[in-house]
CSV table of C-alpha atoms in Angstrom, one decimal:
chain,number,residue,atom,x,y,z
A,27,MET,CA,-23.3,0.5,-30.3
A,28,VAL,CA,-25.7,3.2,-31.3
A,29,GLY,CA,-29.3,2.5,-30.3
A,30,ARG,CA,-28.4,-0.4,-28.1
A,31,LYS,CA,-30.3,-0.7,-24.7
A,32,PHE,CA,-28.1,-0.9,-21.7
A,33,ASP,CA,-29.0,-1.8,-18.1
A,34,TYR,CA,-27.0,1.2,-16.9
A,35,GLU,CA,-25.4,4.6,-18.2
A,36,TYR,CA,-22.6,4.2,-15.8
A,37,LEU,CA,-21.2,1.0,-14.0
A,38,VAL,CA,-18.4,1.2,-11.4
A,39,ILE,CA,-16.5,-1.8,-10.7
A,40,GLY,CA,-15.1,-1.5,-6.9
A,41,SER,CA,-16.4,0.7,-4.1
A,42,GLY,CA,-13.2,1.7,-2.3
A,43,ALA,CA,-12.0,5.4,-2.4
A,44,ALA,CA,-12.2,5.7,-6.2
A,45,GLY,CA,-15.3,3.6,-6.7
A,46,SER,CA,-17.2,5.4,-4.2
A,47,ALA,CA,-16.4,8.8,-5.5
A,48,ALA,CA,-17.3,7.8,-8.8
A,49,ALA,CA,-20.8,6.2,-8.3
A,50,LEU,CA,-21.9,8.9,-6.0
A,51,LEU,CA,-20.8,11.6,-8.3
A,52,ALA,CA,-22.6,9.9,-11.1
A,53,ALA,CA,-25.7,9.3,-9.3
A,54,GLY,CA,-25.8,12.9,-8.1
A,55,LEU,CA,-25.6,13.8,-12.0
A,56,GLY,CA,-28.9,12.0,-12.5
A,57,VAL,CA,-27.2,8.9,-14.4
A,58,LYS,CA,-28.3,5.4,-13.9
A,59,THR,CA,-25.7,3.9,-12.1
A,60,ALA,CA,-24.5,0.6,-10.6
A,61,ILE,CA,-21.6,-0.2,-8.3
A,62,VAL,CA,-20.0,-3.9,-7.9
A,63,GLU,CA,-18.0,-4.9,-5.0
A,64,ALA,CA,-16.4,-8.4,-4.4
A,65,ASP,CA,-15.3,-7.8,-0.7
A,66,ARG,CA,-16.6,-5.5,1.8
A,67,TRP,CA,-18.6,-2.2,0.9
A,68,GLY,CA,-16.5,0.8,1.0
A,69,GLY,CA,-13.3,-1.4,-0.1
A,70,THR,CA,-9.9,-1.3,1.1
A,71,THR,CA,-10.0,2.5,2.5
A,72,LEU,CA,-12.3,2.1,4.7
A,73,ASN,CA,-12.3,-1.5,5.9
A,74,TYR,CA,-8.7,-2.5,6.1
A,75,ARG,CA,-6.3,0.4,5.6
A,76,ASP,CA,-6.8,4.4,6.3
A,77,VAL,CA,-9.6,4.0,8.9
A,78,PRO,CA,-8.3,1.0,10.8
A,79,TYR,CA,-4.7,2.1,10.4
A,80,ALA,CA,-5.5,5.7,11.8
A,81,ALA,CA,-7.3,4.0,14.7
A,82,ALA,CA,-4.5,1.6,15.5
A,83,LEU,CA,-1.5,3.8,15.0
A,84,GLY,CA,-3.3,6.7,17.0
A,85,PHE,CA,-3.8,4.2,20.0
A,86,ALA,CA,-0.2,2.9,19.8
A,87,GLN,CA,1.1,6.4,19.8
A,88,ARG,CA,-0.9,7.9,22.6
A,89,TYR,CA,0.0,4.6,24.7
A,90,THR,CA,3.6,4.9,23.9
A,91,GLU,CA,3.3,8.8,25.1
A,92,ALA,CA,1.7,7.5,28.1
A,93,VAL,CA,4.2,5.2,29.0
A,94,ASP,CA,6.9,7.5,28.3
A,95,GLY,CA,5.2,10.3,30.3
A,96,THR,CA,6.9,10.3,33.3
A,97,ARG,CA,9.3,13.2,32.3
A,98,PHE,CA,6.2,15.1,32.3
A,99,GLY,CA,5.1,14.4,35.7
A,100,MET,CA,2.8,11.2,34.7
A,101,SER,CA,2.8,8.1,36.9
A,102,SER,CA,2.7,5.4,34.4
A,103,ALA,CA,4.5,2.6,35.8
A,104,ASN,CA,1.3,0.2,36.0
A,105,LEU,CA,-0.2,1.6,32.7
A,106,ARG,CA,-1.8,-1.6,30.8
A,107,TYR,CA,-3.7,-2.2,27.8
A,108,ASN,CA,-6.6,-4.5,26.8
A,109,TYR,CA,-6.2,-6.0,23.7
A,110,PRO,CA,-9.5,-7.2,23.0
A,111,THR,CA,-10.8,-3.5,23.4
A,112,VAL,CA,-8.1,-2.3,21.1
A,113,LEU,CA,-9.4,-4.6,18.4
A,114,ASN,CA,-13.1,-3.3,18.9
A,115,TRP,CA,-11.9,0.5,19.0
A,116,GLN,CA,-10.6,-0.4,15.4
A,117,ALA,CA,-13.9,-2.0,14.3
A,118,THR,CA,-15.8,0.6,16.1
A,119,ALA,CA,-13.8,3.4,13.7
A,120,VAL,CA,-14.4,1.4,10.8
A,121,ARG,CA,-18.3,0.9,11.6
A,122,ARG,CA,-18.5,4.8,12.0
A,123,ALA,CA,-16.7,5.6,8.7
A,124,GLY,CA,-19.4,3.4,7.0
A,125,GLY,CA,-17.2,0.5,6.2
A,126,GLY,CA,-19.1,-2.7,5.3
A,127,ASN,CA,-22.4,-0.7,4.7
A,128,ARG,CA,-24.0,-0.3,1.3
A,129,LYS,CA,-26.9,1.9,2.4
A,130,VAL,CA,-25.0,5.0,1.4
A,131,PHE,CA,-25.0,3.8,-2.1
A,132,GLU,CA,-28.6,2.5,-2.1
A,133,ASN,CA,-29.8,5.8,-0.6
A,134,ALA,CA,-27.9,7.5,-3.5
A,135,GLY,CA,-30.1,5.7,-5.8
A,136,ILE,CA,-27.3,3.5,-7.0
A,137,ASP,CA,-27.8,-0.5,-7.7
A,138,CYS,CA,-25.4,-2.4,-5.8
A,139,TYR,CA,-24.2,-6.0,-6.8
A,140,HIS,CA,-22.0,-8.2,-4.4
A,141,GLY,CA,-19.4,-10.7,-6.2
A,142,PHE,CA,-16.8,-10.7,-8.4
A,143,ALA,CA,-17.0,-8.9,-12.1
A,144,GLN,CA,-15.7,-10.5,-14.9
A,145,PHE,CA,-15.8,-8.9,-18.5
A,146,ILE,CA,-17.6,-10.9,-21.1
A,147,SER,CA,-17.7,-8.5,-23.7
A,148,PRO,CA,-17.0,-4.7,-24.0
A,149,HIS,CA,-20.2,-3.6,-22.5
A,150,GLU,CA,-21.2,-6.8,-20.3
A,151,ILE,CA,-19.8,-8.2,-17.3
A,152,ALA,CA,-20.9,-11.1,-15.3
A,153,VAL,CA,-21.4,-11.2,-11.3
A,154,GLY,CA,-22.1,-14.7,-10.4
A,155,GLU,CA,-25.2,-15.8,-12.5
A,156,GLN,CA,-26.3,-12.4,-13.6
A,157,GLN,CA,-25.1,-10.4,-16.7
A,158,ILE,CA,-25.3,-6.7,-16.6
A,159,SER,CA,-24.4,-4.3,-19.4
A,160,SER,CA,-23.5,-0.7,-19.1
A,161,GLU,CA,-22.9,2.0,-21.7
A,162,LYS,CA,-20.0,3.0,-19.9
A,163,PHE,CA,-17.6,1.7,-17.1
A,164,LEU,CA,-15.0,3.1,-14.5
A,165,LEU,CA,-12.5,0.4,-13.3
A,166,ALA,CA,-11.5,1.0,-9.5
A,167,THR,CA,-10.4,-2.4,-8.3
A,168,GLY,CA,-7.3,-1.3,-6.5
A,169,THR,CA,-4.5,-3.6,-6.1
A,170,ASP,CA,-3.7,-7.3,-4.7
A,171,LEU,CA,-1.0,-8.4,-2.6
A,172,ALA,CA,2.4,-9.2,-4.6
A,173,VAL,CA,4.5,-12.1,-3.2
A,174,SER,CA,6.4,-13.7,-6.4
A,175,GLY,CA,9.9,-14.3,-5.7
A,176,ILE,CA,9.0,-15.9,-2.1
A,177,SER,CA,9.0,-19.8,-2.4
A,178,GLY,CA,6.5,-21.6,0.3
A,179,VAL,CA,4.4,-18.4,0.9
A,180,GLU,CA,1.4,-20.2,-0.4
A,181,LEU,CA,2.0,-23.1,2.4
A,182,VAL,CA,2.6,-20.7,5.4
A,183,ASN,CA,-0.2,-18.6,7.2
A,184,CYS,CA,1.0,-15.3,6.9
A,185,TRP,CA,-0.9,-11.9,7.2
A,186,SER,CA,-1.2,-9.3,5.0
A,187,PRO,CA,-1.5,-5.4,5.5
A,188,ASP,CA,-5.2,-5.9,5.0
A,189,THR,CA,-5.5,-8.2,7.5
A,190,ALA,CA,-2.6,-7.9,10.3
A,191,LEU,CA,-4.3,-5.5,12.6
A,192,ARG,CA,-6.9,-8.0,13.3
A,193,MET,CA,-4.8,-10.7,14.8
A,194,ALA,CA,-7.0,-12.2,17.5
A,195,LYS,CA,-3.9,-12.8,19.8
A,196,LEU,CA,-0.6,-10.9,20.0
A,197,PRO,CA,2.4,-13.1,18.7
A,198,LYS,CA,5.5,-12.9,20.9
A,199,ALA,CA,7.7,-12.3,17.8
A,200,LEU,CA,6.9,-11.0,14.3
A,201,MET,CA,8.6,-10.5,10.9
A,202,VAL,CA,7.5,-7.8,8.7
A,203,VAL,CA,8.6,-8.4,5.0
A,204,GLY,CA,9.1,-4.9,3.6
A,205,GLY,CA,10.4,-1.7,4.8
A,206,GLY,CA,8.4,0.9,3.1
A,207,SER,CA,5.6,3.1,4.5
A,208,THR,CA,3.3,0.4,5.3
A,209,GLY,CA,6.1,-1.9,6.6
A,210,CYS,CA,7.2,0.6,8.9
A,211,GLU,CA,3.8,1.7,10.2
A,212,ILE,CA,3.2,-2.1,11.0
A,213,ALA,CA,6.5,-2.7,12.7
A,214,GLU,CA,5.7,0.4,15.0
A,215,TYR,CA,2.4,-0.5,15.9
A,216,PHE,CA,3.3,-4.0,17.0
A,217,ALA,CA,6.4,-3.0,18.6
A,218,ALA,CA,4.5,-0.5,20.6
A,219,LEU,CA,2.4,-3.3,22.1
A,220,GLY,CA,5.3,-5.1,23.1
A,221,VAL,CA,5.9,-7.6,20.3
A,222,GLN,CA,9.3,-8.4,19.6
A,223,VAL,CA,9.7,-7.0,15.7
A,224,LEU,CA,12.0,-7.8,12.9
A,225,ILE,CA,11.7,-5.9,9.5
A,226,ALA,CA,13.3,-7.0,6.5
A,227,GLU,CA,13.9,-4.9,3.6
A,228,ALA,CA,15.7,-5.7,0.3
A,229,GLN,CA,17.3,-2.4,-0.1
A,230,ASP,CA,20.0,-1.0,1.9
A,231,ARG,CA,17.7,1.5,4.0
A,232,LEU,CA,14.0,1.6,5.2
A,233,LEU,CA,11.6,3.9,3.3
A,234,PRO,CA,14.1,3.8,0.2
A,235,ARG,CA,11.6,6.1,-1.9
A,236,GLU,CA,12.5,8.9,0.7
A,237,ASP,CA,15.4,10.9,1.4
A,238,PRO,CA,18.4,9.2,3.2
A,239,GLU,CA,18.0,11.7,6.2
A,240,VAL,CA,14.3,10.2,6.6
A,241,SER,CA,15.5,6.9,6.5
A,242,GLU,CA,18.3,7.5,9.3
A,243,ILE,CA,15.7,9.2,11.4
A,244,ILE,CA,13.2,6.4,11.2
A,245,GLU,CA,15.6,3.5,11.6
A,246,GLN,CA,16.8,5.3,14.8
A,247,HIS,CA,13.3,5.8,16.1
A,248,LEU,CA,12.4,2.2,15.6
A,249,ARG,CA,15.7,0.9,17.2
A,250,LYS,CA,15.8,3.5,20.0
A,251,HIS,CA,12.3,3.6,21.1
A,252,PHE,CA,10.8,0.1,20.2
A,253,GLN,CA,14.0,-2.1,19.8
A,254,VAL,CA,12.9,-3.2,16.3
A,255,GLU,CA,15.5,-5.5,14.8
A,256,ILE,CA,16.2,-3.8,11.0
A,257,LEU,CA,17.6,-6.3,8.4
A,258,THR,CA,18.4,-4.0,5.5
A,259,ASN,CA,19.9,-5.5,2.2
A,260,SER,CA,17.8,-8.6,3.0
A,261,ARG,CA,15.7,-10.2,0.5
A,262,VAL,CA,13.4,-12.8,1.8
A,263,VAL,CA,13.5,-15.7,-0.5
A,264,ALA,CA,11.4,-18.5,1.4
A,265,LEU,CA,9.0,-19.2,4.3
A,266,VAL,CA,8.6,-22.7,6.0
A,267,GLN,CA,5.9,-23.5,8.2
A,268,GLU,CA,7.3,-25.4,11.2
A,269,ALA,CA,5.5,-27.3,14.2
A,270,LYS,CA,5.5,-24.2,16.4
A,271,ALA,CA,7.0,-21.5,14.4
A,272,LYS,CA,7.5,-20.0,11.0
A,273,GLN,CA,10.9,-19.8,9.4
A,274,VAL,CA,11.8,-16.8,7.3
A,275,ILE,CA,14.8,-17.6,4.7
A,276,PHE,CA,16.5,-14.5,3.4
A,277,VAL,CA,19.6,-13.5,1.5
A,278,ARG,CA,21.9,-10.9,3.1
A,279,ASP,CA,25.4,-9.9,1.9
A,280,GLY,CA,25.3,-13.0,-0.5
A,281,GLN,CA,24.6,-15.2,2.5
A,282,GLU,CA,21.6,-17.3,3.1
A,283,LYS,CA,20.3,-16.7,6.7
A,284,SER,CA,17.2,-17.5,8.5
A,285,VAL,CA,14.9,-16.3,11.5
A,286,ARG,CA,12.1,-18.1,13.4
A,287,VAL,CA,9.1,-16.1,14.5
A,288,GLU,CA,5.4,-16.8,15.4
A,289,ALA,CA,3.8,-14.5,12.5
A,290,ILE,CA,4.7,-13.1,9.3
A,291,VAL,CA,3.2,-9.9,7.7
A,292,LEU,CA,3.9,-9.5,4.2
A,293,ALA,CA,4.1,-5.8,3.6
A,294,THR,CA,5.7,-5.9,-0.1
A,295,THR,CA,4.9,-3.7,-2.9
A,296,PRO,CA,1.4,-4.4,-4.1
A,297,GLU,CA,0.2,-4.9,-7.6
A,298,PRO,CA,-2.8,-3.3,-9.8
A,299,SER,CA,-5.8,-5.9,-9.7
A,300,THR,CA,-6.4,-6.6,-13.2
A,301,ASP,CA,-7.6,-10.2,-13.3
A,302,TYR,CA,-11.3,-9.9,-14.6
A,303,GLY,CA,-11.6,-10.2,-18.3
A,304,LEU,CA,-10.0,-6.8,-19.3
A,305,GLU,CA,-8.9,-8.4,-22.5
A,306,ASN,CA,-12.6,-9.2,-23.4
A,307,ALA,CA,-13.3,-5.4,-23.2
A,308,GLY,CA,-10.3,-4.3,-25.3
A,309,VAL,CA,-8.4,-2.8,-22.2
A,310,LYS,CA,-4.6,-3.0,-22.1
A,311,PHE,CA,-2.9,-3.5,-18.9
A,312,SER,CA,0.6,-4.8,-17.5
A,313,TYR,CA,1.8,-5.6,-14.0
A,314,ARG,CA,2.1,-1.9,-13.6
A,315,GLY,CA,-1.6,-1.4,-14.0
A,316,VAL,CA,-4.5,-0.2,-16.6
A,317,GLU,CA,-3.0,2.0,-19.5
A,318,VAL,CA,-4.9,5.2,-19.3
A,319,THR,CA,-4.7,8.5,-21.1
A,320,ASN,CA,-4.2,11.8,-19.2
A,321,GLY,CA,-7.9,12.0,-19.1
A,322,LEU,CA,-7.8,8.5,-17.6
A,323,LYS,CA,-9.7,6.8,-20.3
A,324,THR,CA,-8.6,3.2,-21.0
A,325,THR,CA,-7.6,1.7,-24.5
A,326,SER,CA,-11.4,1.1,-24.9
A,327,GLY,CA,-13.1,4.4,-25.4
A,328,HIS,CA,-16.2,3.8,-23.3
A,329,ILE,CA,-14.2,2.8,-20.2
A,330,TRP,CA,-12.1,4.9,-17.7
A,331,ALA,CA,-9.9,3.7,-14.8
A,332,ALA,CA,-8.9,5.3,-11.2
A,333,GLY,CA,-7.0,4.8,-8.1
A,334,ASP,CA,-4.4,2.2,-7.5
A,335,VAL,CA,-5.6,0.0,-10.4
A,336,ILE,CA,-3.6,2.5,-12.9
A,337,GLY,CA,-0.4,2.5,-10.7
A,338,GLY,CA,1.4,5.5,-9.4
A,339,GLU,CA,1.4,6.8,-6.1
A,340,SER,CA,-1.3,5.2,-3.8
A,341,SER,CA,-3.4,7.5,-1.5
A,342,THR,CA,-7.1,7.9,-0.8
A,343,GLU,CA,-6.8,11.7,-2.0
A,344,LYS,CA,-5.2,10.8,-5.5
A,345,ALA,CA,-7.9,7.9,-6.1
A,346,THR,CA,-10.8,10.1,-5.0
A,347,TYR,CA,-9.4,13.1,-7.5
A,348,GLU,CA,-9.0,10.6,-10.2
A,349,ALA,CA,-12.5,9.1,-10.0
A,350,ARG,CA,-14.2,12.6,-10.0
A,351,LEU,CA,-12.2,13.4,-12.9
A,352,ALA,CA,-12.7,10.5,-15.0
A,353,THR,CA,-16.0,10.5,-14.2
A,354,MET,CA,-16.9,14.0,-15.3
A,355,ASN,CA,-14.7,13.1,-18.5
A,356,ALA,CA,-17.0,9.9,-19.2
A,357,LEU,CA,-20.3,11.7,-18.6
A,358,LYS,CA,-20.0,15.4,-19.3
A,359,LYS,CA,-17.0,15.0,-21.7
A,360,VAL,CA,-15.3,18.0,-20.1
A,361,GLY,CA,-11.9,17.0,-21.2
A,362,ASN,CA,-9.9,17.4,-18.0
A,363,THR,CA,-6.6,16.1,-17.5
A,364,VAL,CA,-4.7,14.9,-14.4
A,365,ASN,CA,-2.7,17.4,-12.3
A,366,TYR,CA,-0.9,15.6,-9.5
A,367,THR,CA,0.6,18.9,-8.4
A,368,GLY,CA,0.6,19.1,-4.4
A,369,PHE,CA,-0.4,15.6,-3.6
A,370,VAL,CA,1.3,14.2,-0.6
A,371,ARG,CA,2.9,10.8,0.4
A,372,MET,CA,2.7,9.8,3.9
A,373,THR,CA,4.1,7.6,6.3
A,374,ASN,CA,2.2,7.4,9.6
A,375,THR,CA,5.2,6.5,12.1
A,376,MET,CA,5.8,8.8,14.8
A,377,PRO,CA,7.5,11.0,13.9
A,378,GLN,CA,5.1,11.1,10.5
A,379,VAL,CA,6.9,11.7,7.2
A,380,ALA,CA,5.2,13.6,4.6
A,381,LYS,CA,6.9,14.4,1.1
A,382,VAL,CA,5.3,16.7,-1.6
A,383,GLY,CA,6.3,17.6,-4.8
A,384,LEU,CA,10.1,17.2,-5.9
A,385,ASN,CA,12.9,16.3,-3.6
A,386,GLU,CA,16.6,16.7,-4.7
A,387,ILE,CA,17.4,13.4,-6.2
A,388,GLU,CA,14.2,14.0,-8.6
A,389,CYS,CA,15.4,17.4,-9.2
A,390,VAL,CA,18.8,16.1,-10.3
A,391,GLN,CA,17.1,13.3,-12.3
A,392,LEU,CA,15.2,15.8,-14.2
A,393,GLY,CA,17.8,18.3,-14.7
A,394,GLN,CA,15.9,21.0,-12.6
A,395,LYS,CA,18.2,23.4,-10.8
A,396,GLN,CA,17.4,23.8,-7.3
A,397,LYS,CA,18.1,25.2,-3.9
A,398,THR,CA,17.6,23.2,-0.9
A,399,VAL,CA,17.7,23.8,3.0
A,400,LEU,CA,17.0,21.4,5.7
A,401,VAL,CA,16.0,22.7,9.0
A,402,PRO,CA,15.8,20.4,12.0
A,403,ILE,CA,12.9,20.5,14.1
A,404,ASP,CA,14.6,20.8,17.4
A,405,LEU,CA,15.4,24.7,16.1
A,406,VAL,CA,11.4,25.6,17.1
A,407,SER,CA,9.9,25.8,20.5
A,408,ALA,CA,7.5,23.1,20.2
A,409,ALA,CA,10.7,20.8,20.5
A,410,ASN,CA,11.4,21.8,23.7
A,411,THR,CA,7.7,22.0,25.0
A,412,ASN,CA,6.9,18.6,23.6
A,413,ASP,CA,10.3,17.1,24.2
A,414,PHE,CA,10.6,15.8,20.9
A,415,ARG,CA,13.5,16.6,18.8
A,416,GLU,CA,13.7,13.7,16.0
A,417,GLY,CA,12.8,15.2,12.5
A,418,PHE,CA,13.3,17.9,10.0
A,419,ILE,CA,11.9,20.2,7.3
A,420,LYS,CA,13.3,20.0,3.9
A,421,LEU,CA,12.4,22.7,1.4
A,422,THR,CA,13.2,22.7,-2.2
A,423,SER,CA,12.9,25.6,-4.7
A,424,ASP,CA,14.1,26.5,-8.1
A,425,MET,CA,16.8,29.5,-8.6
A,426,LYS,CA,13.8,32.3,-8.6
A,427,GLY,CA,12.4,31.0,-5.2
A,428,GLN,CA,9.4,28.7,-6.8
A,429,ILE,CA,8.9,26.2,-4.3
A,430,LEU,CA,9.4,22.7,-5.8
A,431,GLY,CA,8.8,20.2,-2.9
A,432,ALA,CA,9.3,19.4,0.8
A,433,THR,CA,10.1,16.5,3.1
A,434,VAL,CA,8.5,16.9,6.5
A,435,VAL,CA,9.7,14.4,9.4
A,436,ALA,CA,7.9,15.6,12.6
A,437,PRO,CA,4.8,15.2,14.9
A,438,ASN,CA,1.7,16.6,12.8
A,439,ALA,CA,3.7,16.2,9.4
A,440,ASP,CA,0.5,15.7,7.7
A,441,LEU,CA,-0.7,19.1,9.0
A,442,ILE,CA,2.5,21.0,8.4
A,443,VAL,CA,2.8,19.9,4.8
A,444,GLN,CA,-0.6,21.3,3.9
A,445,GLU,CA,0.4,25.0,3.3
A,446,ILE,CA,3.5,23.8,1.3
A,447,SER,CA,1.1,21.6,-0.9
A,448,LEU,CA,-1.0,24.8,-1.1
A,449,ALA,CA,2.2,27.0,-1.8
A,450,ILE,CA,3.2,24.3,-4.7
A,451,ARG,CA,-0.3,24.2,-6.2
A,452,SER,CA,-0.8,27.9,-6.1
A,453,GLY,CA,2.8,29.1,-7.4
A,454,ILE,CA,3.6,30.9,-4.0
A,455,LYS,CA,7.2,31.6,-3.7
A,456,VAL,CA,9.5,31.1,-0.6
A,457,SER,CA,9.5,34.7,0.1
A,458,GLU,CA,5.9,34.9,0.6
A,459,LEU,CA,5.9,31.9,2.5
A,460,ALA,CA,8.5,33.2,4.9
A,461,ALA,CA,6.6,36.3,5.2
A,462,THR,CA,3.5,34.4,6.4
A,463,PRO,CA,2.8,34.6,10.2
A,464,HIS,CA,3.3,31.3,11.8
A,465,ILE,CA,2.4,30.5,15.6
A,466,ALA,CA,5.6,30.9,17.4
A,467,THR,CA,5.0,27.4,19.5
A,468,SER,CA,3.6,25.2,16.5
A,469,TRP,CA,5.8,22.9,14.7
A,470,SER,CA,5.0,24.7,11.6
A,471,GLU,CA,7.4,27.4,12.5
A,472,ALA,CA,9.9,25.2,11.1
A,473,VAL,CA,8.5,26.0,7.9
A,474,ARG,CA,8.9,29.8,8.2
A,475,ILE,CA,12.4,29.2,9.0
A,476,ALA,CA,13.2,26.9,6.1
A,477,ALA,CA,11.5,29.4,3.9
A,478,ARG,CA,13.3,32.5,5.1
A,479,GLU,CA,16.9,30.6,4.5
A,480,LEU,CA,15.6,29.8,1.2
A,481,ALA,CA,14.6,33.2,0.4
């Protein structure tokens, strides 16, 4: 393609966490850049997931704490909430974060195209009636809802994790299909607002990717505090729309059973979004996502990919990191390779669940010798001052004291895990972590205790 004139030097497909980071970086480098978005500007992160979920879950947890505040001396017997105001607060948070706003791109000198992109050749895409060419591309199209194996799903009005928080009216009874991080967050949110919630998980426990101790605490938490009915070993196979309800048919212990609810949220594992003519650009992909090298280049030498479209762990932090790395490789040929050490997996229930690095099971699978200690959070003063005892910190190191990973189940786990993430990424040993002063009345005091026991 030497000597060919392209419309752009760099074209980004998708304006979510990865796409935004890539396009803004490229424009900042002085590269003629375009970005294409099929839905709302800012993508899933700003409009449907991270921001609205943080706003919704934050409200639900504050409301729950207030309702239960009598033990601290509060008078909350007549406490109520206004659901339209709750919805308005989520919309306000999204607007403040820039959701749906293309001006951030335009102000950076980026040309914006709204519509579905479709590759028609290795260097050209079509967006509606327009044909646009670019020397290089970044794919940042995220994921789509995956519901294979559930018959009748196309005939029943269901909610997805992207739309569930926007229900105009709360149902009396709701079924969440899927007991992973998103399913647990959705179940807690609606149950906190007084909805009767059932959650179906095909495996034998909720949060099956986490340590068994995590599943036990979260299941107990959802049952005890919110009366959530948990159906594990329950594979949903069919949905049926009835006159006044929706029937959910599932298989449990080899028997077919069913429940009737007003609303269904499909929180099943999503699949990378790859249906936009990638074969016309020479890009290989599968249901796992777009194939990339450790420098995030696809099988087509002028196209890179980042974020959920390449599979793996899903997080805004990971997507942003990958997008910047891929963009620097594409535009500056720096040859960086991905390093996922220290990235955290979060579940934003209360208590939160944060996992970083390797856990015991993963160490065994890798043949890594390890030492592990589990410290219940009720050993620290914060458990008494906050009257909260459900959780632990589980810290793992190798035989020489190098920190390998941790699981934190506690309030503020997203903050507690940060020093462990830094320790893993920086090669800090448990003895050094144990010697680091920690505020005595903080939840993170449990980190020091765990490190001390390992050291």
